[in-house]
Coordinates of C-alpha atoms in Angstrom, one line a residue:
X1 CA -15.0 -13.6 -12.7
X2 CA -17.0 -11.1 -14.8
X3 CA -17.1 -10.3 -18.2
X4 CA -17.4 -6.5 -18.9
X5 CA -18.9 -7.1 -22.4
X6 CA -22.8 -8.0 -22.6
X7 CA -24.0 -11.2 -24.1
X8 CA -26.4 -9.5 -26.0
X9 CA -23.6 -7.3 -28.0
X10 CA -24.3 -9.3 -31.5
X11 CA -28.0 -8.7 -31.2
X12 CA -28.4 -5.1 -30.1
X13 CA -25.2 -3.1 -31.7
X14 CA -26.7 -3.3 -35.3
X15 CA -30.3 -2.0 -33.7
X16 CA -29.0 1.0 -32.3
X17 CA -25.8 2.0 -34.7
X18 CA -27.9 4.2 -36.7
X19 CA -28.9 6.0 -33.8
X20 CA -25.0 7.2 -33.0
X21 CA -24.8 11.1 -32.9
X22 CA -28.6 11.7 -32.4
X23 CA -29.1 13.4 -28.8
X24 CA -32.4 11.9 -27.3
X25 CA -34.9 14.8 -27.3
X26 CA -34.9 17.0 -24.0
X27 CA -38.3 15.8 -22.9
X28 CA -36.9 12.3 -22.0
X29 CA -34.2 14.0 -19.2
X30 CA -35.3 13.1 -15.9
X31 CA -36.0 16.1 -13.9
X32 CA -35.5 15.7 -10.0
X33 CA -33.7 16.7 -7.3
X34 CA -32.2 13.2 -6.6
X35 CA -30.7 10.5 -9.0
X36 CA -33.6 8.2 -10.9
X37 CA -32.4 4.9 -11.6
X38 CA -28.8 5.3 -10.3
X39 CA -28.7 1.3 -9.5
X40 CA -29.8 0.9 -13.2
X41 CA -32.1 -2.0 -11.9
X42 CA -34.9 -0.2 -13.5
X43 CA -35.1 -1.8 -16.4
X44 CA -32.7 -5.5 -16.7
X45 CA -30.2 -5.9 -19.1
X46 CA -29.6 -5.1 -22.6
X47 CA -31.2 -1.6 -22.4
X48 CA -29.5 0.9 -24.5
X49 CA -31.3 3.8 -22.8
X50 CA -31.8 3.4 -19.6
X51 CA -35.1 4.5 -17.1
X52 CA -33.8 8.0 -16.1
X53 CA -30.8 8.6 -18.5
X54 CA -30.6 10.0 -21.8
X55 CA -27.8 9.4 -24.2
X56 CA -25.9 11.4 -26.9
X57 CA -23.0 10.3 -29.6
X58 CA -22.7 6.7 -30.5
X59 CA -25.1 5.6 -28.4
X60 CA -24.8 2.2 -29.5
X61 CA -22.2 1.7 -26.6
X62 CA -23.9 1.9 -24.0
X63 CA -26.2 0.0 -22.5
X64 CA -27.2 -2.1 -19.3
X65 CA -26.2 -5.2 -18.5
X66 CA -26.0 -7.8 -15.4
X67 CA -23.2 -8.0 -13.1
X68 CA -23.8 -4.9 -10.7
X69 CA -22.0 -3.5 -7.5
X70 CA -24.4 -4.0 -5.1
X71 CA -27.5 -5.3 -7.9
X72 CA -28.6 -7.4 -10.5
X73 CA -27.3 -4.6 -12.9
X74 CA -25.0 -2.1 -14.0
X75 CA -24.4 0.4 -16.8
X76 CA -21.5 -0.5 -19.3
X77 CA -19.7 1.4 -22.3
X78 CA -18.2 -0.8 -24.5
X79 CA -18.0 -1.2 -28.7
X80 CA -16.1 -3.3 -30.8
X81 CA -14.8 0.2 -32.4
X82 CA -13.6 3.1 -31.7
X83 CA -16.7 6.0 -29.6
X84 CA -17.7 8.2 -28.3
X85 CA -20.6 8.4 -25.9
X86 CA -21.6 10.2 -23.1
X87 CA -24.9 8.8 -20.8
X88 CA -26.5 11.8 -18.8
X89 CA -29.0 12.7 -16.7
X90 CA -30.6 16.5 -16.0
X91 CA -31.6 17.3 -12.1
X92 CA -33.6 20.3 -11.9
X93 CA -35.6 21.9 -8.6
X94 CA -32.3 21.9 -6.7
X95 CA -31.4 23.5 -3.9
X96 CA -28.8 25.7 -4.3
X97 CA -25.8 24.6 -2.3
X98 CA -22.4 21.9 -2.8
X99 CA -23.2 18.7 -3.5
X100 CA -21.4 15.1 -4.3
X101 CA -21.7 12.4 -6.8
X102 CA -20.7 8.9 -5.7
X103 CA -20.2 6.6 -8.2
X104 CA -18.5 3.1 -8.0
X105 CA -16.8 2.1 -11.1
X106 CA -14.2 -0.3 -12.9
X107 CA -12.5 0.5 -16.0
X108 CA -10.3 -1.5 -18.9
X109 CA -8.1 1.8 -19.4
X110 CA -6.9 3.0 -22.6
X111 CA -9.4 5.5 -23.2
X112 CA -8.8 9.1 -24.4
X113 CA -10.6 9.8 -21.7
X114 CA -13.3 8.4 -19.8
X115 CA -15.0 10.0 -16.5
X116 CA -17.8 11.2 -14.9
X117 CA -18.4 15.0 -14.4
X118 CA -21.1 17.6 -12.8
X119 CA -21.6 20.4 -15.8
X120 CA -24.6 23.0 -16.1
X121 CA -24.9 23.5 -12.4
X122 CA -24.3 27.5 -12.2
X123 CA -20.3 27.1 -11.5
X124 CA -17.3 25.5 -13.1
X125 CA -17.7 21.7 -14.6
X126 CA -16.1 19.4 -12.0
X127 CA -14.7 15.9 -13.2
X128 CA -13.5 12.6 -11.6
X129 CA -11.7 10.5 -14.4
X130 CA -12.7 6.3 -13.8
X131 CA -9.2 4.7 -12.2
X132 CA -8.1 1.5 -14.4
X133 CA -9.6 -1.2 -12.4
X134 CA -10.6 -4.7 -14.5
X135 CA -12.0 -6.1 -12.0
X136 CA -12.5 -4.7 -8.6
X137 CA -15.1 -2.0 -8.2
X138 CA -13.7 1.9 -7.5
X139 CA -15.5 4.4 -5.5
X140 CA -15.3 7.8 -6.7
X141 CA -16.5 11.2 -6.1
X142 CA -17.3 14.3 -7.6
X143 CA -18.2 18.0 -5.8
X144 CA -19.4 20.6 -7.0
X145 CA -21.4 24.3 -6.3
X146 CA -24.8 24.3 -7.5
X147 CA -25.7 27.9 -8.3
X148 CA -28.4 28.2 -10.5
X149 CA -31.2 24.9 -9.2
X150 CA -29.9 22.4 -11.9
X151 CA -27.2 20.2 -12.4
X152 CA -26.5 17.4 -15.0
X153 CA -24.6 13.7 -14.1
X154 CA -22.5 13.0 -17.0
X155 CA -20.8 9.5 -17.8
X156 CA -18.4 10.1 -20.4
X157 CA -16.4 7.9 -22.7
X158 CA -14.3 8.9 -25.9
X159 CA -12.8 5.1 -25.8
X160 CA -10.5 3.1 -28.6
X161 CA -12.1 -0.6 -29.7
X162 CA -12.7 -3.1 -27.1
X163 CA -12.2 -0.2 -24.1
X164 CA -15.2 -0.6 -21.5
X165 CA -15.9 0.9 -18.7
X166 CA -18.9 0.3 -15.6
X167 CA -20.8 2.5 -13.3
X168 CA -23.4 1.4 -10.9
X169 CA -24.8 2.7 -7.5
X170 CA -24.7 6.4 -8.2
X171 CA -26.1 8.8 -5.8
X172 CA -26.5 12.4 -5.1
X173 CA -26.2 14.3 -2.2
X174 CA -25.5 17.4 -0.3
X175 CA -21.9 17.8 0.8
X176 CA -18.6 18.3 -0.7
X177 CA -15.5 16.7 -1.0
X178 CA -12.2 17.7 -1.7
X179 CA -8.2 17.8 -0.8
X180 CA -6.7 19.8 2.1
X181 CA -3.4 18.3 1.7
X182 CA -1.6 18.4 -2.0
X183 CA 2.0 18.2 -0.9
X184 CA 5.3 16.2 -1.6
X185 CA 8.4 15.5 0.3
X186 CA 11.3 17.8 -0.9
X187 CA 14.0 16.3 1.5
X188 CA 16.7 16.3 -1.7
X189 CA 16.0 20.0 -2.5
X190 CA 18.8 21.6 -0.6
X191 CA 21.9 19.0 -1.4
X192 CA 20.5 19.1 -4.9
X193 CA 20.8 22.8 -4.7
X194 CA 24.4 23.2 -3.5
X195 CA 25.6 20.5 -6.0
X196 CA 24.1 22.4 -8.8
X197 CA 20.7 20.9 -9.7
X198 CA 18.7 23.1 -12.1
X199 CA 14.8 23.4 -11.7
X200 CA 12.3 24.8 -14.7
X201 CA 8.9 25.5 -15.2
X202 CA 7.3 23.5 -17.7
X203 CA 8.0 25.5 -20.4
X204 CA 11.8 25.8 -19.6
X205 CA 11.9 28.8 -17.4
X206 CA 14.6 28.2 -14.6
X207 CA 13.0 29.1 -11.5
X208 CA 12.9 28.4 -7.5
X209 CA 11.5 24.6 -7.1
X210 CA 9.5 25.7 -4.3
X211 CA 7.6 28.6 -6.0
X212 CA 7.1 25.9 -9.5
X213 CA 5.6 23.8 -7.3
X214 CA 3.5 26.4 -5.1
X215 CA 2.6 27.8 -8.6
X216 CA 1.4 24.2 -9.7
X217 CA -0.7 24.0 -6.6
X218 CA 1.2 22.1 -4.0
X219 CA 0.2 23.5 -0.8
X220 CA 2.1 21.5 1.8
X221 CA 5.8 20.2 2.2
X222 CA 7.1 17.3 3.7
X223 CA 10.5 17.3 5.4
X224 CA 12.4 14.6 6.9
X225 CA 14.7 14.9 9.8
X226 CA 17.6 12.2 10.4
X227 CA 19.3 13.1 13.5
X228 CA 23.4 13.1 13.1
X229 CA 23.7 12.6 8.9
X230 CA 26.8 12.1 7.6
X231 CA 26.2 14.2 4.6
X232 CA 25.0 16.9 6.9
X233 CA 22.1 17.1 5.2
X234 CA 18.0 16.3 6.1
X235 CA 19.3 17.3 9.7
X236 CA 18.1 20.1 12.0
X237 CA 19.8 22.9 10.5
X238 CA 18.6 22.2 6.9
X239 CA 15.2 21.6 8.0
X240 CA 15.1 24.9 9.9
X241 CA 16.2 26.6 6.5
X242 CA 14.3 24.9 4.1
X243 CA 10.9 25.1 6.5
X244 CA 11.5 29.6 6.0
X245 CA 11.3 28.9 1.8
X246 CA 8.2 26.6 2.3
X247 CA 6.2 28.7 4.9
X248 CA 7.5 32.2 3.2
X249 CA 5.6 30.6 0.1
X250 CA 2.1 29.9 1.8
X251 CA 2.9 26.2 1.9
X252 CA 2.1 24.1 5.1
X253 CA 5.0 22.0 7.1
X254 CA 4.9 18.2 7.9
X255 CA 8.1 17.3 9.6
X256 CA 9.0 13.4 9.5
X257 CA 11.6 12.3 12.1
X258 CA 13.1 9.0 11.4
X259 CA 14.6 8.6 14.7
X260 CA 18.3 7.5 12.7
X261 CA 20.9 9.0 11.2
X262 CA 20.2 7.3 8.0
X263 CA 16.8 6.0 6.1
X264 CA 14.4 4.5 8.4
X265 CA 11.4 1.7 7.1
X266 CA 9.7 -1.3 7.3
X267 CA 13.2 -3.0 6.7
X268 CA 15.6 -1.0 8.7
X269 CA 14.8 1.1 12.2
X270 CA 18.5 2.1 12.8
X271 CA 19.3 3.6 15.9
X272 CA 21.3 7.1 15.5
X273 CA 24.5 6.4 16.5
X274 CA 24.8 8.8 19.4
X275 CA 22.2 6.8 21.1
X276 CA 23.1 3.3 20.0
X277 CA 24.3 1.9 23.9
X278 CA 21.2 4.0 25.4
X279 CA 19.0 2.3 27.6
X280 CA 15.1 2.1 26.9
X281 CA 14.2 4.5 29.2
X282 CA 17.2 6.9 28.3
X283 CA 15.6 6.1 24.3
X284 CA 12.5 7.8 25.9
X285 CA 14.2 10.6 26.7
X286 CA 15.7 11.1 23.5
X287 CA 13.4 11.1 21.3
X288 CA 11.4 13.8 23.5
X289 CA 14.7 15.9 23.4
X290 CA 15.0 15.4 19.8
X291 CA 11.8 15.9 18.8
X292 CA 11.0 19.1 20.8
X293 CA 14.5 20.6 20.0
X294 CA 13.7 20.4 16.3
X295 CA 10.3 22.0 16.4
X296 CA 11.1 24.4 19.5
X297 CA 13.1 25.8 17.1
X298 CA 11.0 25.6 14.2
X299 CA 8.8 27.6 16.6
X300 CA 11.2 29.9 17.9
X301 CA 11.8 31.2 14.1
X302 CA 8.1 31.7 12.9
X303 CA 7.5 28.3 10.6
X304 CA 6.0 26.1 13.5
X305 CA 5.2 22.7 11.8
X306 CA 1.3 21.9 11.1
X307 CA 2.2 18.4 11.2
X308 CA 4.6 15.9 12.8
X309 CA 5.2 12.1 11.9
X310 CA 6.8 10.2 14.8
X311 CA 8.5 7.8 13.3
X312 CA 9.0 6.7 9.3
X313 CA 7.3 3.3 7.9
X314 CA 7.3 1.7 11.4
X315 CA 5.4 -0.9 10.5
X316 CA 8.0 -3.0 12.7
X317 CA 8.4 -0.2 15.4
X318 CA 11.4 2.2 15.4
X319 CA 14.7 2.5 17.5
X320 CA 15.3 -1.3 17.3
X321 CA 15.7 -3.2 18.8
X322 CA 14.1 -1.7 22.0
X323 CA 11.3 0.1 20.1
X324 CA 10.1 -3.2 17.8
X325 CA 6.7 -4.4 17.6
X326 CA 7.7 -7.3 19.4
X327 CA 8.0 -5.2 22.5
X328 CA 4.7 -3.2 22.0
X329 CA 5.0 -1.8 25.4
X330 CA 8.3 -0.4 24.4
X331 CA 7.3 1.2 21.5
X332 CA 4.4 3.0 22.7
X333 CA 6.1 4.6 25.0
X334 CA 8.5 5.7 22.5
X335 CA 6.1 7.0 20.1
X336 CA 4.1 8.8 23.2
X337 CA 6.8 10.4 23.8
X338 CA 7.4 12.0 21.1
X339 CA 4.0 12.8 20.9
X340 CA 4.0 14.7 24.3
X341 CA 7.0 16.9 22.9
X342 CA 5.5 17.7 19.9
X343 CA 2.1 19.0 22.3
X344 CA 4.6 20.4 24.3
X345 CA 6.0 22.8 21.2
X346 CA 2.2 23.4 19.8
X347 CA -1.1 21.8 20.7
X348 CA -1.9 22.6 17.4
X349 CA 0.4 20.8 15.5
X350 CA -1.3 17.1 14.6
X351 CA 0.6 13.8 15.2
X352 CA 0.8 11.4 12.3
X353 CA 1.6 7.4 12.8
X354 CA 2.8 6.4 8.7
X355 CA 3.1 3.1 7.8
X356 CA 3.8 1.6 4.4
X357 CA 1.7 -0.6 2.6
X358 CA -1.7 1.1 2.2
X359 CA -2.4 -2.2 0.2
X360 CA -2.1 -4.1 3.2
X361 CA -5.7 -3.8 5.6
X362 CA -4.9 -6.9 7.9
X363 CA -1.1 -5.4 8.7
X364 CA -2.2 -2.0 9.2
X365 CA -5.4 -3.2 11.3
X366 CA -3.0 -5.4 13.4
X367 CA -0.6 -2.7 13.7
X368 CA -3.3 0.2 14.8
X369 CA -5.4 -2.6 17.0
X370 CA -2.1 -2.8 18.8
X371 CA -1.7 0.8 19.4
X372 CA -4.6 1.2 20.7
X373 CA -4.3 -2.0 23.2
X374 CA -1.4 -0.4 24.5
X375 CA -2.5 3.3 24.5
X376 CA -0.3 5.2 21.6
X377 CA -1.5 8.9 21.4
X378 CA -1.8 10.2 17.9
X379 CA -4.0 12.2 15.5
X380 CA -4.2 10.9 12.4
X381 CA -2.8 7.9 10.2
X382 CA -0.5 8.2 7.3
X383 CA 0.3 5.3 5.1
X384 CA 2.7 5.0 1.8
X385 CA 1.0 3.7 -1.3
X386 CA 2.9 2.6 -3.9
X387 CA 0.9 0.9 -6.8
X388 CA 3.8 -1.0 -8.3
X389 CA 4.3 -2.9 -4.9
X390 CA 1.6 -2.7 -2.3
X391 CA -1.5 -3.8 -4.8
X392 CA -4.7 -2.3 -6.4
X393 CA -6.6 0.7 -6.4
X394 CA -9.4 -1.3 -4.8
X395 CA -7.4 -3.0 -1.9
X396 CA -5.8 0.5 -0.7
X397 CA -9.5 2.0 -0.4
X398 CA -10.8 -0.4 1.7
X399 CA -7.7 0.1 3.5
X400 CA -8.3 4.0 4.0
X401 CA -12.2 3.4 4.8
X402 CA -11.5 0.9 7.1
X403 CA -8.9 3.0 9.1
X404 CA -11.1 6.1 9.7
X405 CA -13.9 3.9 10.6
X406 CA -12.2 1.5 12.7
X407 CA -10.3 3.9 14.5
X408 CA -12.3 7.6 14.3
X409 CA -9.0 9.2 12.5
X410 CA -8.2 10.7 9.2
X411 CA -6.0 9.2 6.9
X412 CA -3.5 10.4 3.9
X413 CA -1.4 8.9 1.7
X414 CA 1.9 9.6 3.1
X415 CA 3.8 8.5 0.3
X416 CA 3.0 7.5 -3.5
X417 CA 5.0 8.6 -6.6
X418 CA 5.1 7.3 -10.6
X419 CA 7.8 7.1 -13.4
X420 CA 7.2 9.4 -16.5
X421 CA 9.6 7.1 -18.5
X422 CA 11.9 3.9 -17.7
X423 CA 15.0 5.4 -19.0
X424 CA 17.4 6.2 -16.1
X425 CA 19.7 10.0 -15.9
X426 CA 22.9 8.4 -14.0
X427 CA 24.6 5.1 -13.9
X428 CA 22.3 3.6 -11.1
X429 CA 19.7 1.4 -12.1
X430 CA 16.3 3.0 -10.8
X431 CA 14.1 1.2 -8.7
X432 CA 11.7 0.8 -11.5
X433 CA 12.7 0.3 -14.7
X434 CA 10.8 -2.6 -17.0
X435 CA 7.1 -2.5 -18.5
X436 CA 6.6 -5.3 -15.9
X437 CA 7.0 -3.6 -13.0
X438 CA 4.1 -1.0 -13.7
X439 CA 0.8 -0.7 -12.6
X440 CA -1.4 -1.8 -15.1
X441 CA -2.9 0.5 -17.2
X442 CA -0.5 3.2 -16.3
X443 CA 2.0 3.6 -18.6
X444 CA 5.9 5.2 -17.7
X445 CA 5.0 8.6 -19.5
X446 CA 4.2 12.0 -18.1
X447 CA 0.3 11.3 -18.9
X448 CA 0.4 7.9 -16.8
X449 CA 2.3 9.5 -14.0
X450 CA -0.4 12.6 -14.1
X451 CA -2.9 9.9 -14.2
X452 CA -1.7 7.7 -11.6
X453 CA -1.8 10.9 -9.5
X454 CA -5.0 11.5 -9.9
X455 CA -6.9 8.1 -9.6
X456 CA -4.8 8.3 -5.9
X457 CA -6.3 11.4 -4.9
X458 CA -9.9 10.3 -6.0
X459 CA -9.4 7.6 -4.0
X460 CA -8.4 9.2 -1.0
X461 CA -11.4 12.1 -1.4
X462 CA -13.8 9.5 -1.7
X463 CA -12.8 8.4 2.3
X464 CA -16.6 9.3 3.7
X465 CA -16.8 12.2 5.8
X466 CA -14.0 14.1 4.0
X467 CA -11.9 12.1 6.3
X468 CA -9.2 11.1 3.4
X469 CA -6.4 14.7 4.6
X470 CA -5.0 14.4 1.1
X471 CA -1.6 13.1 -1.0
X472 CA 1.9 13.6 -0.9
X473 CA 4.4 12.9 -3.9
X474 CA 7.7 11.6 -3.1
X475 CA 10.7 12.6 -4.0
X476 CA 9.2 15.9 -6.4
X477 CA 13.2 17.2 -6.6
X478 CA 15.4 14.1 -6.7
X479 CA 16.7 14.6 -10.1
X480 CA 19.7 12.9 -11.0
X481 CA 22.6 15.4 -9.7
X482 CA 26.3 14.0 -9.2
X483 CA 26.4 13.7 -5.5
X484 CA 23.2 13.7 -4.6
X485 CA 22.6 9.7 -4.3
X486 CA 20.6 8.0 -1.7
X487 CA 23.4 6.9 0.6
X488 CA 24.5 9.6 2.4
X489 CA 28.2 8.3 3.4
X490 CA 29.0 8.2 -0.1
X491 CA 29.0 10.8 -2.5
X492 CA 29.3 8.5 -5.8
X493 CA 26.2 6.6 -4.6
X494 CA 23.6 7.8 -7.4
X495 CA 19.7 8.3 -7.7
X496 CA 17.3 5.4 -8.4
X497 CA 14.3 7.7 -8.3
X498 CA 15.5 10.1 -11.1
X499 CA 12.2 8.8 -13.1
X500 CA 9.8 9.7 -10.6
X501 CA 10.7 12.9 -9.8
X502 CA 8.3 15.6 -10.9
X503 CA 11.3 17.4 -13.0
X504 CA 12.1 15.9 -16.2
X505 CA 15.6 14.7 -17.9
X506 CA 15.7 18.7 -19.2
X507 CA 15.1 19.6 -15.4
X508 CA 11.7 20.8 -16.7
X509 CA 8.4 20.6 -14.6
X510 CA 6.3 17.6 -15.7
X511 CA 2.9 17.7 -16.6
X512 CA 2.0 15.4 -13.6
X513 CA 2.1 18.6 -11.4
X514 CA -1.1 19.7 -12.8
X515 CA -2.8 17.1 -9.9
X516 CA -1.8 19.7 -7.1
X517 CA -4.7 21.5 -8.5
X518 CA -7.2 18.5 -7.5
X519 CA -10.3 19.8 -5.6

């Protein structure tokens, strides 16, 4: 187990406390057009300036010390007080052109802010804030244009006493990173809608919730479709309507069929009731039916869908019990065939598999080694990540690397979502409601559900080869409306999501919808 603060803290913060607020002179910037000393193995530990880096505000708190990523050492800001510090480092004799900063990093949270940022390179500073990680090490990126030959790597840390972060292994390279997919699932819209629900801009403004959230920078919807519903909602009808508003507002489509008439994951793969004494083979015919009917006619009215998930969370297959995982056979021809309809609508339109549990590597590398033993057709992988149950920061990026390497196929977090407070809005308890529950270091407040946001997209745009597609938020609309519960046979079911909607308890947009406009 490390310790994040240095041995040598006693001994060195008197030397250098005198120094806080002096910038190092200009001459001592490093000027090159890749990263000097970016292991910080330069120079060993206790080095309040090190090889490469200059330093400006209290500069007392930072320093090298041992314990690195990959080497011996690593950089560390950390000071008994409250500071403010930001290490740098000045590249000059660039080539014009978009590059990206890799960093891997661990954090004690509770900063006012603390992350690393490209600024003085010709176009708009860029920044990456460091995800709250203790003890595992985060990989993070940050992209920007370079416009004018120069560009400065800035650590930054305005911290409380005792907050520390670390940052080793930096480098600098041409490329750049960023997001295609900044979406969420708006499945409740509609019912919400009809029954009255109220959404508002930030600011109070009642408005459309589509355009709020297209104007916040969400650029892709999620739909689910359940097959006979006895709400008569989320079924092929409402999708077709709701699909108009999202494509009429420049938004992209991902439809999600659960195959059921009800919710469908790891825990339940209902069949829908109309095809409960089918056969296997009739099964495969009717999720090809089902699957192309729905998007022939998404088709047919000019909002063709950009992306289709066959199946929901199947973890343990779909359609049980014919299509379970422990009848792999079975369920790859079930998910191939709905494949080959959705080819059949548009060859264009990509084929998700979603799992939950992005936590989870050996389950999901079980899963996906399985579908390719037994030939599943798909496109790319989706998986739900939420922090609260399916572990840390850390363990869900190796997860995401390890797919797209392992398999050759992007990846995006299908699902995640936060609580801006543990109060609830109707009588049903909600899902997460105690301090304990929380990720740590994320707090139940509109900051720690923006901040949440973020630290998942940086994890997903730091997937090499741009191959992490993006994020979507579930449930954005699900605000607490009477009638509008989760179970869709009874209307006096409630909400146990109200909190992690993106629409406060005044029905106003939260401040958490400012990470649509991620890279």
């Amino acid at each position: 187990m490390f310790h994040p603060r240095r041995t040598l803290r006693a001994l060195l913060l008197p030397l250098v406390a005198g120094l806080a607020l002096i910038a190092l002179p200009a001459t001592s910037a490093h000027a090159a057009a890749t990263v000097a000393n970016g292991g910080f193995e330069s120079d060993g530990a206790g080095v309040a300036a090190p090889t490469g880096w200059s330093e400006y505000g209290d500069t007392g708190a930072s320093y090298t010390e041992s314990g690195g990523h990959s080497g011996s050492y690593r950089l560390s800001h950390y000071s008994a007080s409250a500071y403010k510090v930001e290490t740098y480092q000045y590249l000059s004799g660039l080539t014009n052109g978009s590059y990206t900063l890799t960093a891997w990093v661990r954090s004690s949270g509770g900063q006012n802010s603390a992350y690393m940022s490209l600024k003085n390179c010709g176009s708009s500073e860029q920044r990456t804030d460091l995800p709250v990680s203790t003890s595992s090490w985060v990989r993070i990126v940050t992209s920007i244009k370079v416009t004018g030959n120069q560009c400065t790597i800035s650590i930054n840390s305005d911290a409380n006493a005792g907050n520390w972060i670390n940052v080793d292994d930096l480098t600098f390279a041409s490329g750049s990173t960023g997001l295609a997919v900044k979406g969420a699932d708006i499945s409740s819209l509609a019912k919400s809608e009809a029954l009255g629900g109220v959404y508002r801009t930030s600011s109070g403004t009642t408005g459309d919730a589509v355009t709020i959230l297209k104007n916040a920078g969400m650029n892709y919807a999620r739909l689910k479709v359940w097959v006979d519903p006895a709400d008569g909602y989320n079924n092929k009808t409402r999708v077709l309507a709701m699909a108009k508003r999202v494509k009429a507002a420049g938004m992209k489509l991902l439809v999600d069929f659960h195959y059921s008439d009800s919710w469908a994951d790891p825990g339940k793969q209902t069949k829908p009731a109309a095809w409960s004494s089918h056969t296997y083979s009739q099964l495969k015919t009717d999720v090809y039916n089902h699957t192309y009917d729905v998007l022939n006619a998404l088709k047919a009215q000019g909002t063709t869908a950009d992306m289709v998930q066959v199946g929901n969370e199947i973890n343990g297959g779909m359609l049980w019990s014919e299509g379970s995982t422990d009848n792999w056979s079975q369920l790859a021809g079930l998910l191939n065939s709905g494949y080959s309809a959705v080819k059949a609508v548009s060859a264009g339109t990509r084929v998700a598999l979603h799992l939950a549990n992005a936590g989870d590597d050996s389950t999901v590398r079980w899963w996906f080694d399985n579908a390719k033993t037994y030939g599943v057709n798909y496109d790319v992988i989706g998986l739900s990540y939420y922090g609260y149950w399916h572990g840390s920061l850390a363990a869900a990026q190796t997860t995401l690397d390890d797919v797209v390497s392992r398999y050759g196929k992007p990846v995006f977090v299908a699902e995640t979502a936060y609580p801006f407070t543990l109060a609830q809005d109707d009588s049903l308890e909600n899902q997460i409601d105690t301090t304990g529950e929380l990720v740590t270091g994320y707090p139940a407040t509109q900051a720690g559900q923006l901040a949440w946001m973020n630290a998942v997209a940086n994890i997903v745009e730091a997937v090499p080869g741009n191959n992490g597609l993006g994020v979507f938020y579930w449930e954005a609309t699900w605000t607490a409306v009477t009638g509008n519960g989760w179970d869709p046979t009874d209307s006096a079911s409630g909400n146990g999501w109200e909190n992690q909607a993106l629409f406060d308890y005044n029905d106003k947009a939260t401040s958490a919808m400012s990470w649509f406009s991620h890279r």
